[in-house]
Short mmCIF file of C-alpha atoms (C1' of nucleotides) in Angstrom, two decimals:
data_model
loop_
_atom_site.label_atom_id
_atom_site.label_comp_id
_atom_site.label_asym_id
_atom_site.label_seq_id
_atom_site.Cartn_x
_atom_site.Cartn_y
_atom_site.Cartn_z
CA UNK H 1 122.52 98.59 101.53
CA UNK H 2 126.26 98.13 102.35
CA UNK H 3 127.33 94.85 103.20
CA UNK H 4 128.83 93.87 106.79
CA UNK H 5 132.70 92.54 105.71
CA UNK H 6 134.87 91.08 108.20
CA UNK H 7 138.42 90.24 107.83
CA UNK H 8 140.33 88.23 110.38
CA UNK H 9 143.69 87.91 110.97
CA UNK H 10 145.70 85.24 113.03
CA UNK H 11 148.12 87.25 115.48
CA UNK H 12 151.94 86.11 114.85
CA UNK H 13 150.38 82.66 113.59
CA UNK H 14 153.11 80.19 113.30
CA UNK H 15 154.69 81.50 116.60
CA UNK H 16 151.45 81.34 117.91
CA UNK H 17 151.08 77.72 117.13
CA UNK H 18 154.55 76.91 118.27
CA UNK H 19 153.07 78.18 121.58
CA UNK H 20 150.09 75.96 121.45
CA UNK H 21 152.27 72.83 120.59
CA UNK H 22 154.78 73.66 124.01
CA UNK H 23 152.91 76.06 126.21
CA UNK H 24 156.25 75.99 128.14
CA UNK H 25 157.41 78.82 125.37
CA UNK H 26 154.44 81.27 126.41
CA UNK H 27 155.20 84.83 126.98
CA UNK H 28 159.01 84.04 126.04
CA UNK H 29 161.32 85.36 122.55
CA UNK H 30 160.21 82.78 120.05
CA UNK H 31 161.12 82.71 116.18
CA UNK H 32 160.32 80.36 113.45
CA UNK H 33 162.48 80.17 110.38
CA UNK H 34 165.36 78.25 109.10
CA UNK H 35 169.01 78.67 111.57
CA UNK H 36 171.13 78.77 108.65
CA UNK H 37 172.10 80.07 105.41
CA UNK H 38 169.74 82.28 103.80
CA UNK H 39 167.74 81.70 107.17
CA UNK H 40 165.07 85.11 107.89
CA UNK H 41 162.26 85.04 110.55
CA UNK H 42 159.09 84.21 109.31
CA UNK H 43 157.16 84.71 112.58
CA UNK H 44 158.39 86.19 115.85
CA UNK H 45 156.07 86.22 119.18
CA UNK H 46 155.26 89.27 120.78
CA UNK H 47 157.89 88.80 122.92
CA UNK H 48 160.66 88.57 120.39
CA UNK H 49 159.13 91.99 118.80
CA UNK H 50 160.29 93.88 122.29
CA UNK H 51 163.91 93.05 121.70
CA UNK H 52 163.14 94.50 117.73
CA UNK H 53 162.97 91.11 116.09
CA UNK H 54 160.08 91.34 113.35
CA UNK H 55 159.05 89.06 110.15
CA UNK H 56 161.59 88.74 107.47
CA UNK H 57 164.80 89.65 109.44
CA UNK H 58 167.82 87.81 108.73
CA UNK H 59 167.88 85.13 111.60
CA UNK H 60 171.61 85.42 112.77
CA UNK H 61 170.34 89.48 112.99
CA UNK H 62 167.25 88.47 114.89
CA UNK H 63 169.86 86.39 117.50
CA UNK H 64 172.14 89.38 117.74
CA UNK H 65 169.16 91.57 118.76
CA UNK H 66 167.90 88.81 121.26
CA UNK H 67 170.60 86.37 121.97
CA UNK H 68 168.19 84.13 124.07
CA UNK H 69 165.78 83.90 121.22
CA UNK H 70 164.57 80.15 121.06
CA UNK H 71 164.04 79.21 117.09
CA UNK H 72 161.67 76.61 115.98
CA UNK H 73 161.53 75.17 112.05
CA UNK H 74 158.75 75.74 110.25
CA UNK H 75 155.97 72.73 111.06
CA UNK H 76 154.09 73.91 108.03
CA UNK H 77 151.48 70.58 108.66
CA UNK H 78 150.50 71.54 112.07
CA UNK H 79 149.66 74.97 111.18
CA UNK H 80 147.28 74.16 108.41
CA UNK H 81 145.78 71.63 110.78
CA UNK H 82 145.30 74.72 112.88
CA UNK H 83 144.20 76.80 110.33
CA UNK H 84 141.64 74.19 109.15
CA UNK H 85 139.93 74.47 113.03
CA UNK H 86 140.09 78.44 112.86
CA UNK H 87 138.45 78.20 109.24
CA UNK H 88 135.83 75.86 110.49
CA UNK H 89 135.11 77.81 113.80
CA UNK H 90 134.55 81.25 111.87
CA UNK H 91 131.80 78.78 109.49
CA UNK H 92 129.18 78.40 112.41
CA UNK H 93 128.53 82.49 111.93
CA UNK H 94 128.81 82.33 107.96
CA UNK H 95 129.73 80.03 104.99
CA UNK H 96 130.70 82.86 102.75
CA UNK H 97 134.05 83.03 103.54
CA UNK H 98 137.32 84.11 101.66
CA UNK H 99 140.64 82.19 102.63
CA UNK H 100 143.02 84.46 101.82
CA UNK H 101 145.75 82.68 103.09
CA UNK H 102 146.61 80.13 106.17
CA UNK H 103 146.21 82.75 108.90
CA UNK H 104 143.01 85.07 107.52
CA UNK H 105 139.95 85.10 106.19
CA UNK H 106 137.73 87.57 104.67
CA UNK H 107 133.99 86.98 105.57
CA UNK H 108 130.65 88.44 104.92
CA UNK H 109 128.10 88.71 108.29
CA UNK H 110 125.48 90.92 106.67
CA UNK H 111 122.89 88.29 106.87
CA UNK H 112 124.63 86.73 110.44
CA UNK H 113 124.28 90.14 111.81
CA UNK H 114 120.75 90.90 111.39
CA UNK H 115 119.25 91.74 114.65
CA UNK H 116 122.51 91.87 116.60
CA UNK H 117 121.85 94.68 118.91
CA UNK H 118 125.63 95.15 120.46
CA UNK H 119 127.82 94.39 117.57
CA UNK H 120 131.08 95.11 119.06
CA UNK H 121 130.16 92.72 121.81
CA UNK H 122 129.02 90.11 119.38
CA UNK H 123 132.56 89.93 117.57
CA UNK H 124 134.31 90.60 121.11
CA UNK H 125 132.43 87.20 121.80
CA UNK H 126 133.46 85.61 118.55
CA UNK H 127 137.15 86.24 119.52
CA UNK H 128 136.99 84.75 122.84
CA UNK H 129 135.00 81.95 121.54
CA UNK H 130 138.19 81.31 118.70
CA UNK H 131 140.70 81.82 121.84
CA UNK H 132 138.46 78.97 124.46
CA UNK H 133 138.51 76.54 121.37
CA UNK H 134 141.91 76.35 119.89
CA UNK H 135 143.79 78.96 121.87
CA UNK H 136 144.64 80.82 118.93
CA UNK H 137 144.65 84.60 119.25
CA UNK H 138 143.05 86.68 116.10
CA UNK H 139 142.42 90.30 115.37
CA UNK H 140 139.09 91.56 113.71
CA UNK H 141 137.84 94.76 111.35
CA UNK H 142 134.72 95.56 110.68
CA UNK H 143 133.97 97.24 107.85
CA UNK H 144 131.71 97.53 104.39
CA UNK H 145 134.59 96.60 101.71
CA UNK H 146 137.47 94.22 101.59
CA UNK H 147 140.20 96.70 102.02
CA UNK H 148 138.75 98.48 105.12
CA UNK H 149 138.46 95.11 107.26
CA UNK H 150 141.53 94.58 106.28
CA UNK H 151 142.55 97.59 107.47
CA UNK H 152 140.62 97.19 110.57
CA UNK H 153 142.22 94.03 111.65
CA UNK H 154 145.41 95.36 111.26
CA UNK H 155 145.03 98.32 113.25
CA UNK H 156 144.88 97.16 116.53
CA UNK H 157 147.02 93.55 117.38
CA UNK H 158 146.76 91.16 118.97
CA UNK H 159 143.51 90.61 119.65
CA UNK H 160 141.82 93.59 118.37
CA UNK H 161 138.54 94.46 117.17
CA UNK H 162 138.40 97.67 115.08
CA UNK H 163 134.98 98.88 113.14
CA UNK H 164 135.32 101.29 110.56
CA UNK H 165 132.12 102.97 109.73
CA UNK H 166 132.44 104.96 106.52
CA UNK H 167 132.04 108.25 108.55
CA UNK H 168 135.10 106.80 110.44
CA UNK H 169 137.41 106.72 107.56
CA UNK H 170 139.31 110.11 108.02
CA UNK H 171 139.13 109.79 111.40
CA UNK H 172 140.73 106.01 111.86
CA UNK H 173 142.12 105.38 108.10
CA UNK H 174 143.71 108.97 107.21
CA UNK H 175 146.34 110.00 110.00
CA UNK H 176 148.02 106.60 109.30
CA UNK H 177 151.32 107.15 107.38
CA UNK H 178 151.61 105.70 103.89
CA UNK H 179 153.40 102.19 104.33
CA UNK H 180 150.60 100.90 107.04
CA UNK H 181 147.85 100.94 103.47
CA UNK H 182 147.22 97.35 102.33
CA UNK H 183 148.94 97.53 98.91
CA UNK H 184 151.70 100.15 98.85
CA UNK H 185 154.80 98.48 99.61
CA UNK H 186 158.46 98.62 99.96
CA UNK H 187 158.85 100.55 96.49
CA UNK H 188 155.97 102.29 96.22
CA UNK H 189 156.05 104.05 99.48
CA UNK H 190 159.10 106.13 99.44
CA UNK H 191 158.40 107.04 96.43
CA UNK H 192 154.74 109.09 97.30
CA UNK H 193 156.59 110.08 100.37
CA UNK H 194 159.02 112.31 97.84
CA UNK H 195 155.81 113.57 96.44
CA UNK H 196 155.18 115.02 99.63
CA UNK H 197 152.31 111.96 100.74
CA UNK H 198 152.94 110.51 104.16
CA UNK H 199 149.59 109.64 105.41
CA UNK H 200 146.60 107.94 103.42
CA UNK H 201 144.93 110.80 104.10
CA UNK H 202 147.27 112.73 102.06
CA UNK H 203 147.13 109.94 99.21
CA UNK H 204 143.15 110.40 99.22
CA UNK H 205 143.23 114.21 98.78
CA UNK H 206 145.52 114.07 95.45
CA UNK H 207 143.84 110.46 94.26
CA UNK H 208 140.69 112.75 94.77
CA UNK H 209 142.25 115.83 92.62
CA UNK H 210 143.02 113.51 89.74
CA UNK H 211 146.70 113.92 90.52
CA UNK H 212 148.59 113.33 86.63
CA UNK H 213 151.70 112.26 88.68
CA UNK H 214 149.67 109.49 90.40
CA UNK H 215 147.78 108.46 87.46
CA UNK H 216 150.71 108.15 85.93
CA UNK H 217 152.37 106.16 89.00
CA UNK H 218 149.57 103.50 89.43
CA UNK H 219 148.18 103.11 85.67
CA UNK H 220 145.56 100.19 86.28
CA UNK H 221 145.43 100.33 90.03
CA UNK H 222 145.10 104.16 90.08
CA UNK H 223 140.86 103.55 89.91
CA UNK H 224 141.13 101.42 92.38
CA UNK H 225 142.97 102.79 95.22
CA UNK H 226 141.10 105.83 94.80
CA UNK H 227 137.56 103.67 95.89
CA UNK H 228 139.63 101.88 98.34
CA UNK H 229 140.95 105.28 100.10
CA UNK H 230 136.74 106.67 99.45
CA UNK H 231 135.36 103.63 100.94
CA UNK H 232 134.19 102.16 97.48
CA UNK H 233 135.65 99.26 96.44
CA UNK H 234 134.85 95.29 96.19
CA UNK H 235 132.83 94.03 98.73
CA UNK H 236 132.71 90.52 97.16
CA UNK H 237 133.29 87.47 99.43
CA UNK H 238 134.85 84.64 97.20
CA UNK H 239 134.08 81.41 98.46
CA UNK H 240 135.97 79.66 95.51
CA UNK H 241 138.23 77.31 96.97
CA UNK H 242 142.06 77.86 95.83
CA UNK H 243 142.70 77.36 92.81
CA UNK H 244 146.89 77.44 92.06
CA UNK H 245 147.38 79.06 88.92
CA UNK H 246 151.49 78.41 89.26
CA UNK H 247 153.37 75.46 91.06
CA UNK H 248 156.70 76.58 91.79
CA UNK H 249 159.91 75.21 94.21
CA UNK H 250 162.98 77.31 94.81
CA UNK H 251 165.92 77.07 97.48
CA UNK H 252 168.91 79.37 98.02
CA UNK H 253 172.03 76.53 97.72
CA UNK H 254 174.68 75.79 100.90
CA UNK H 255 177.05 77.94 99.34
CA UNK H 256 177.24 80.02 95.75
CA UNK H 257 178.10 77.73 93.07
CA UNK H 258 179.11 77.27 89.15
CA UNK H 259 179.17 73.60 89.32
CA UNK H 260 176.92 71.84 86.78
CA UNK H 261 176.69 68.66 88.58
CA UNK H 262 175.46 70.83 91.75
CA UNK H 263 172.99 72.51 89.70
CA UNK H 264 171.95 69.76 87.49
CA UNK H 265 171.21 67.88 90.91
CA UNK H 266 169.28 70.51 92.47
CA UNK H 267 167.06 71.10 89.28
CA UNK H 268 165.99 67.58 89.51
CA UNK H 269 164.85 67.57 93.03
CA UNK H 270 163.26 70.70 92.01
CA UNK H 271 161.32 69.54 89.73
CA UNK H 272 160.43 66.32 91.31
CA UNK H 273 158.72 68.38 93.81
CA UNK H 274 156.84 70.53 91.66
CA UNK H 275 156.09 67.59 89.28
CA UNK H 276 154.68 65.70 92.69
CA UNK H 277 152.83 68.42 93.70
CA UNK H 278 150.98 68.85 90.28
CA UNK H 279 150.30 65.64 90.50
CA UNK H 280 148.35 65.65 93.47
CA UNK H 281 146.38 68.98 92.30
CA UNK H 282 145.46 66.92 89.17
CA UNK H 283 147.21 70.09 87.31
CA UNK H 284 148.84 70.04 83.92
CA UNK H 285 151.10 73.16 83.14
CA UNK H 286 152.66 74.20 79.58
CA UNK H 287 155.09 76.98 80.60
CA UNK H 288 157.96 75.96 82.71
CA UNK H 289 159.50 78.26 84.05
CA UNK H 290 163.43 78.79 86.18
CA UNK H 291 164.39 81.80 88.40
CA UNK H 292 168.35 82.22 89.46
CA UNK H 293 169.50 84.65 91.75
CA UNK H 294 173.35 85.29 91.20
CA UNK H 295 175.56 85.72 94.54
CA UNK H 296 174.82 89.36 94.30
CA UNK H 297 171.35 89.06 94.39
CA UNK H 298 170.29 89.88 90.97
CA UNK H 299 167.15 87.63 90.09
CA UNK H 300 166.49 86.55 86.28
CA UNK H 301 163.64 84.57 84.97
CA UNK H 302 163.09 82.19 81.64
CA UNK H 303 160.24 80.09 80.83
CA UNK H 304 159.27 77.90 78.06
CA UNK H 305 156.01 77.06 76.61
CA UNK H 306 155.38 73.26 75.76
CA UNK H 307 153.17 72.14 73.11
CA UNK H 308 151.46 70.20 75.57
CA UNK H 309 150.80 70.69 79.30
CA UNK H 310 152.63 68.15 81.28
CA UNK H 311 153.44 67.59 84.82
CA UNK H 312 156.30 64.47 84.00
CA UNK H 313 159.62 65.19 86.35
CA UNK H 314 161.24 64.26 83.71
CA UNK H 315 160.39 66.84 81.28
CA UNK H 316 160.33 69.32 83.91
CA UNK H 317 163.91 68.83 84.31
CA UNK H 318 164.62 68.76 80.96
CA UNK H 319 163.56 72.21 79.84
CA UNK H 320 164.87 73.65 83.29
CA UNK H 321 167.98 72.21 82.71
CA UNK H 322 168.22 73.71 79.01
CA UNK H 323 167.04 76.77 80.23
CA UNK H 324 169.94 76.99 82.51
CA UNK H 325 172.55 75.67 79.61
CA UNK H 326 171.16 78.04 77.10
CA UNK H 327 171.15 81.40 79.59
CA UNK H 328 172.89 80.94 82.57
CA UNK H 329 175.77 78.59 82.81
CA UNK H 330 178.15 80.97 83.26
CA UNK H 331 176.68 82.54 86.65
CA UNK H 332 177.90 81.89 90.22
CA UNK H 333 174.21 81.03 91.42
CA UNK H 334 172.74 81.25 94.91
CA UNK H 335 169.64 80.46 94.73
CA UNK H 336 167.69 77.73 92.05
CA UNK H 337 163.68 77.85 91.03
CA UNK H 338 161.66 75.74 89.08
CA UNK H 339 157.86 76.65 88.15
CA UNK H 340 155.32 75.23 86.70
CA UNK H 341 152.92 78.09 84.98
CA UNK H 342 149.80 78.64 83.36
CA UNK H 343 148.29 75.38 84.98
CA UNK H 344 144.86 73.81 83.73
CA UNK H 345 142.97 70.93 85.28
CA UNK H 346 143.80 67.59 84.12
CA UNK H 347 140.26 66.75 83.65
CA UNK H 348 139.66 69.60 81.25
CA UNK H 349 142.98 68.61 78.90
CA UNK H 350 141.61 66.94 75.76
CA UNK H 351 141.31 63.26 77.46
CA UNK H 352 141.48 61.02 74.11
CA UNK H 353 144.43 63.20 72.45
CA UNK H 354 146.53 62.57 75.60
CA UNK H 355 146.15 59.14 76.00
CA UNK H 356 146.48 58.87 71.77
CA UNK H 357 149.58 60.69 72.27
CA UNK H 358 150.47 58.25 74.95
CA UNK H 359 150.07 55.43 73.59
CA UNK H 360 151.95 56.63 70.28
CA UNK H 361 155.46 57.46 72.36
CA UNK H 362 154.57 54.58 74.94
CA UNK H 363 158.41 53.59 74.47
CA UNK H 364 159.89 56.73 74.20
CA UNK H 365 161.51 58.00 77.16
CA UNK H 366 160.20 61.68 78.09
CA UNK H 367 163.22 63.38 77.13
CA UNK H 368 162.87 62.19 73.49
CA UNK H 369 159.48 63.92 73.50
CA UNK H 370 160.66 67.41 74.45
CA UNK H 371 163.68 66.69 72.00
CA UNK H 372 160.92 66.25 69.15
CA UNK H 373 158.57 68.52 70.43
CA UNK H 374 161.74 71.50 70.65
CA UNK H 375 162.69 70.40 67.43
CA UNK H 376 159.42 70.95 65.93
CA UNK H 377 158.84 73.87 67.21
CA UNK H 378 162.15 75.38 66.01
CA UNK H 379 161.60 73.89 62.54
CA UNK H 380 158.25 76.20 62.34
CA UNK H 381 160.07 78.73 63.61
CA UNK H 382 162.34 78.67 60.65
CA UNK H 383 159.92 77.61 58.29
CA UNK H 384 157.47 80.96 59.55
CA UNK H 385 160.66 83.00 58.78
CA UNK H 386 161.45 82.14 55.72
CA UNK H 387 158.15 82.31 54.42
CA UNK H 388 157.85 86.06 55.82
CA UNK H 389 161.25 86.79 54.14
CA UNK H 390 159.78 85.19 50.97
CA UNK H 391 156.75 87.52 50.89
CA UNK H 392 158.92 90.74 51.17
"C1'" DT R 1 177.02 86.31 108.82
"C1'" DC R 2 174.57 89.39 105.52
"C1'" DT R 3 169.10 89.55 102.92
"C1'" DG R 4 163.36 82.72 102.32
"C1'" DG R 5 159.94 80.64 99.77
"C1'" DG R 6 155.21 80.36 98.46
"C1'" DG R 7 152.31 82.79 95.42
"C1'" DT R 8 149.31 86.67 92.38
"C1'" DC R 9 148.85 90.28 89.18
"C1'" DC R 10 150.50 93.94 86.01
"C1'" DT R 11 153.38 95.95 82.31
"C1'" DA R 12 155.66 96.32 78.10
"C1'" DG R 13 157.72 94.76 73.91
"C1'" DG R 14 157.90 91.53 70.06
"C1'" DA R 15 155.84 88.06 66.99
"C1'" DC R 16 152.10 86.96 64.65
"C1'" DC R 17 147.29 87.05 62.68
"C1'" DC R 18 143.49 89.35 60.40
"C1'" DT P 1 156.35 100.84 47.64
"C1'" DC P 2 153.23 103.54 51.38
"C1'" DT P 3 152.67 101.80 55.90
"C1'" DG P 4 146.83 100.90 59.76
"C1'" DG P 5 145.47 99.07 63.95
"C1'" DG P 6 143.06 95.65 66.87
"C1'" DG P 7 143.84 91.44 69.18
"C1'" DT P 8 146.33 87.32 71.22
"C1'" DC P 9 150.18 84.86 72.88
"C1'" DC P 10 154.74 84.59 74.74
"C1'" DT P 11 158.39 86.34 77.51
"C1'" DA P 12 161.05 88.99 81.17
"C1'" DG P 13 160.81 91.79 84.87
"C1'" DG P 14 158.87 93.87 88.85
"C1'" DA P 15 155.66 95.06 92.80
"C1'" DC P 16 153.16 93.20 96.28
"C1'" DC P 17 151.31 89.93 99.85
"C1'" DC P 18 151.84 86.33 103.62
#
DNA sequence: TCTGGGGTCCTAGGACCC
DNA sequence: TCTGGGGTCCTAGGACCC
């Protein structure tokens, strides 16, 4: 028995809830993103997608294309208090439901839609029903996995409801071209199109011939995408409430800079946010971790992996900061990152060592810690060296 | 006037252990 | 003095999603 998987989708979400805060910008060019440096579009109305503005265009592009476009910051606190009612309305049909992020939601309705004679009506109804009690407009699919609801809600926006049946598949799923499928992207997509794949349906036929090239293309994922495209694939609602695995904070600077001071600065905020954050999770991390993007837009990484999982600004800064020193100091640097990786609960870190520990460096600032603890580790570094040279 | 910020997952190489 | 292979952890980079 195939399950009955809905996925639904918030249509043009933060613009939509822009909208809902000052009906007075209804039916006219709205945008939401930052007016500045750096700034892109994060959400555009429907409105603002007739004069070509869409998602992640550069805003001062966005105002060329629509010069009376009316831009709105991001008011990242009212949406989630929007999201929260849209989670909570789709819970009187179902508790098993996925939040996949703050505008959609997977959900499974096989036992909700037992004895539903007109289904199409009943989700029609569920729609309306969102829209009368927080005016927010959604599009739903239909389907028996994950990745065809998906693809069902994003057929038809806004406001769509889209079933596919597995019989539907190469009629709906197949004629679409290649960059519509959930999970090709940017990269990926131009390159099957050289391999003469533009549609999905074309990407099914050689998944389904065992195609070396594409075996070779999507290694892990190859398996996969070939249920997806066959209408296989996981039909398993998660109802696991997030859980971050990574804490991160990055922002592109007012203008490109070499200037330590500047830098030094911005790390600290950096990791005073990510340290608060952690906090408030009750996470612990071990691997920090600092992205900088040069002015030309090349993007490195370095991390480093504490001893001990820690969350302390303090430290945070530190090995950011000696990250930078050590790699980057001689880079004209746009943009700054600071993460915190590889995060466990704080409940499930060895209580009694910590506060042993604790009480042992008490008076020692955090810096001195990460001095000893880098020190140590480069002292068994050596000492693992030598002793490897010594067996040869 | 150029191209965000929040994440997740995968890969591949090197170090190290057994 | 020839040269294994399985497994884990760490690191850097990259693709993808919203």
């Amino acid at each position: 028995m195939s399950k009955v998987i809905v996925h639904i989708d918030l249509n043009a979400f933060f613009a939509r809830c822009e909208e809902i805060k000052d009906p007075s910008l209804e039916n006219k060019p709205v945008a939401i993103g930052h007016d500045g440096r750096g700034g892109i579009v994060s959400t555009c109305s429907y409105k603002a997608r007739e004069y070509g503005v869409s998602s992640a265009m550069p805003m001062f592009k966005a105002k060329q294309l629509c010069p009376n476009l009316i831009i709105k910051p991001v008011d990242f606190h009212f949406y989630q208090a929007l999201s929260d009612k849209f989670i909570s309305f789709i819970r009187k049909y179902t508790k098993l439901i996925e939040i996949a992020s703050i505008d959609e939601c997977f959900a499974d309705f096989t036992d909700t839609i037992k004895g539903v004679k007109d289904v199409p009506a009943f989700f029609k109804q569920i729609q309306y029903g969102l829209y009368k009690e927080t005016k927010l407009k959604c599009s739903i699919g239909v389907a028996s996995t994950k990745f065809l609801a998906k693809m069902g809600s994003d057929y038809k926006k806004p406001m769509g409801l889209t079933i596919i049946r597995k019989s539907d598949i190469s009629r709906i799923l197949y004629p679409l071209s290649i960059d519509k499928m959930f999970g090709i992207g940017k990269k990926t997509a131009p390159r099957l199109k050289e391999l003469g794949i533009q549609t999905i349906g074309d990407l099914a036929e050689r998944l389904n011939n065992d195609d070396p090239i594409l075996v070779a293309e999507f290694g892990k994922f190859y398996s996969v995408i070939k249920d997806w495209v066959n209408g296989k694939g996981s039909d398993e609602v998660s109802i696991e409430p997030w859980d971050p695995k990574s804490i991160g904070n990055s922002t592109t600077l007012k203008e490109d800079t070499n200037n330590r001071e500047l830098i030094a600065s911005t790390f600290r905020m950096l990791a005073k946010e990510v340290s608060e954050r952690a906090v408030r999770e009750n996470k612990l991390g071990p691997t920090v971790q600092i992205v900088v993007k040069e002015s030309d837009f090349k993007v490195h990484n370095k991390s480093f992996t504490l001893e001990n999982p820690t969350n302390n600004a303090d430290i945070i800064f530190d090995v950011a900061m000696k990250l930078y020193e050590k790699n980057f100091s001689n880079l004209t640097i746009r943009l700054l990152g600071v993460t915190l990786q590889n995060l466990i609960d704080q409940k499930d870190v060895a209580i009694q060592m910590s506060l042993f520990d604790y009480q042992m460096h008490e008076e020692e600032s955090a810096t001195k810690l990460l001095i000893n603890e880098l020190n140590r580790k480069m002292k068994k570094k050596i000492f693992m060296r030598a002793s490897e040279v010594e067996k040869k």
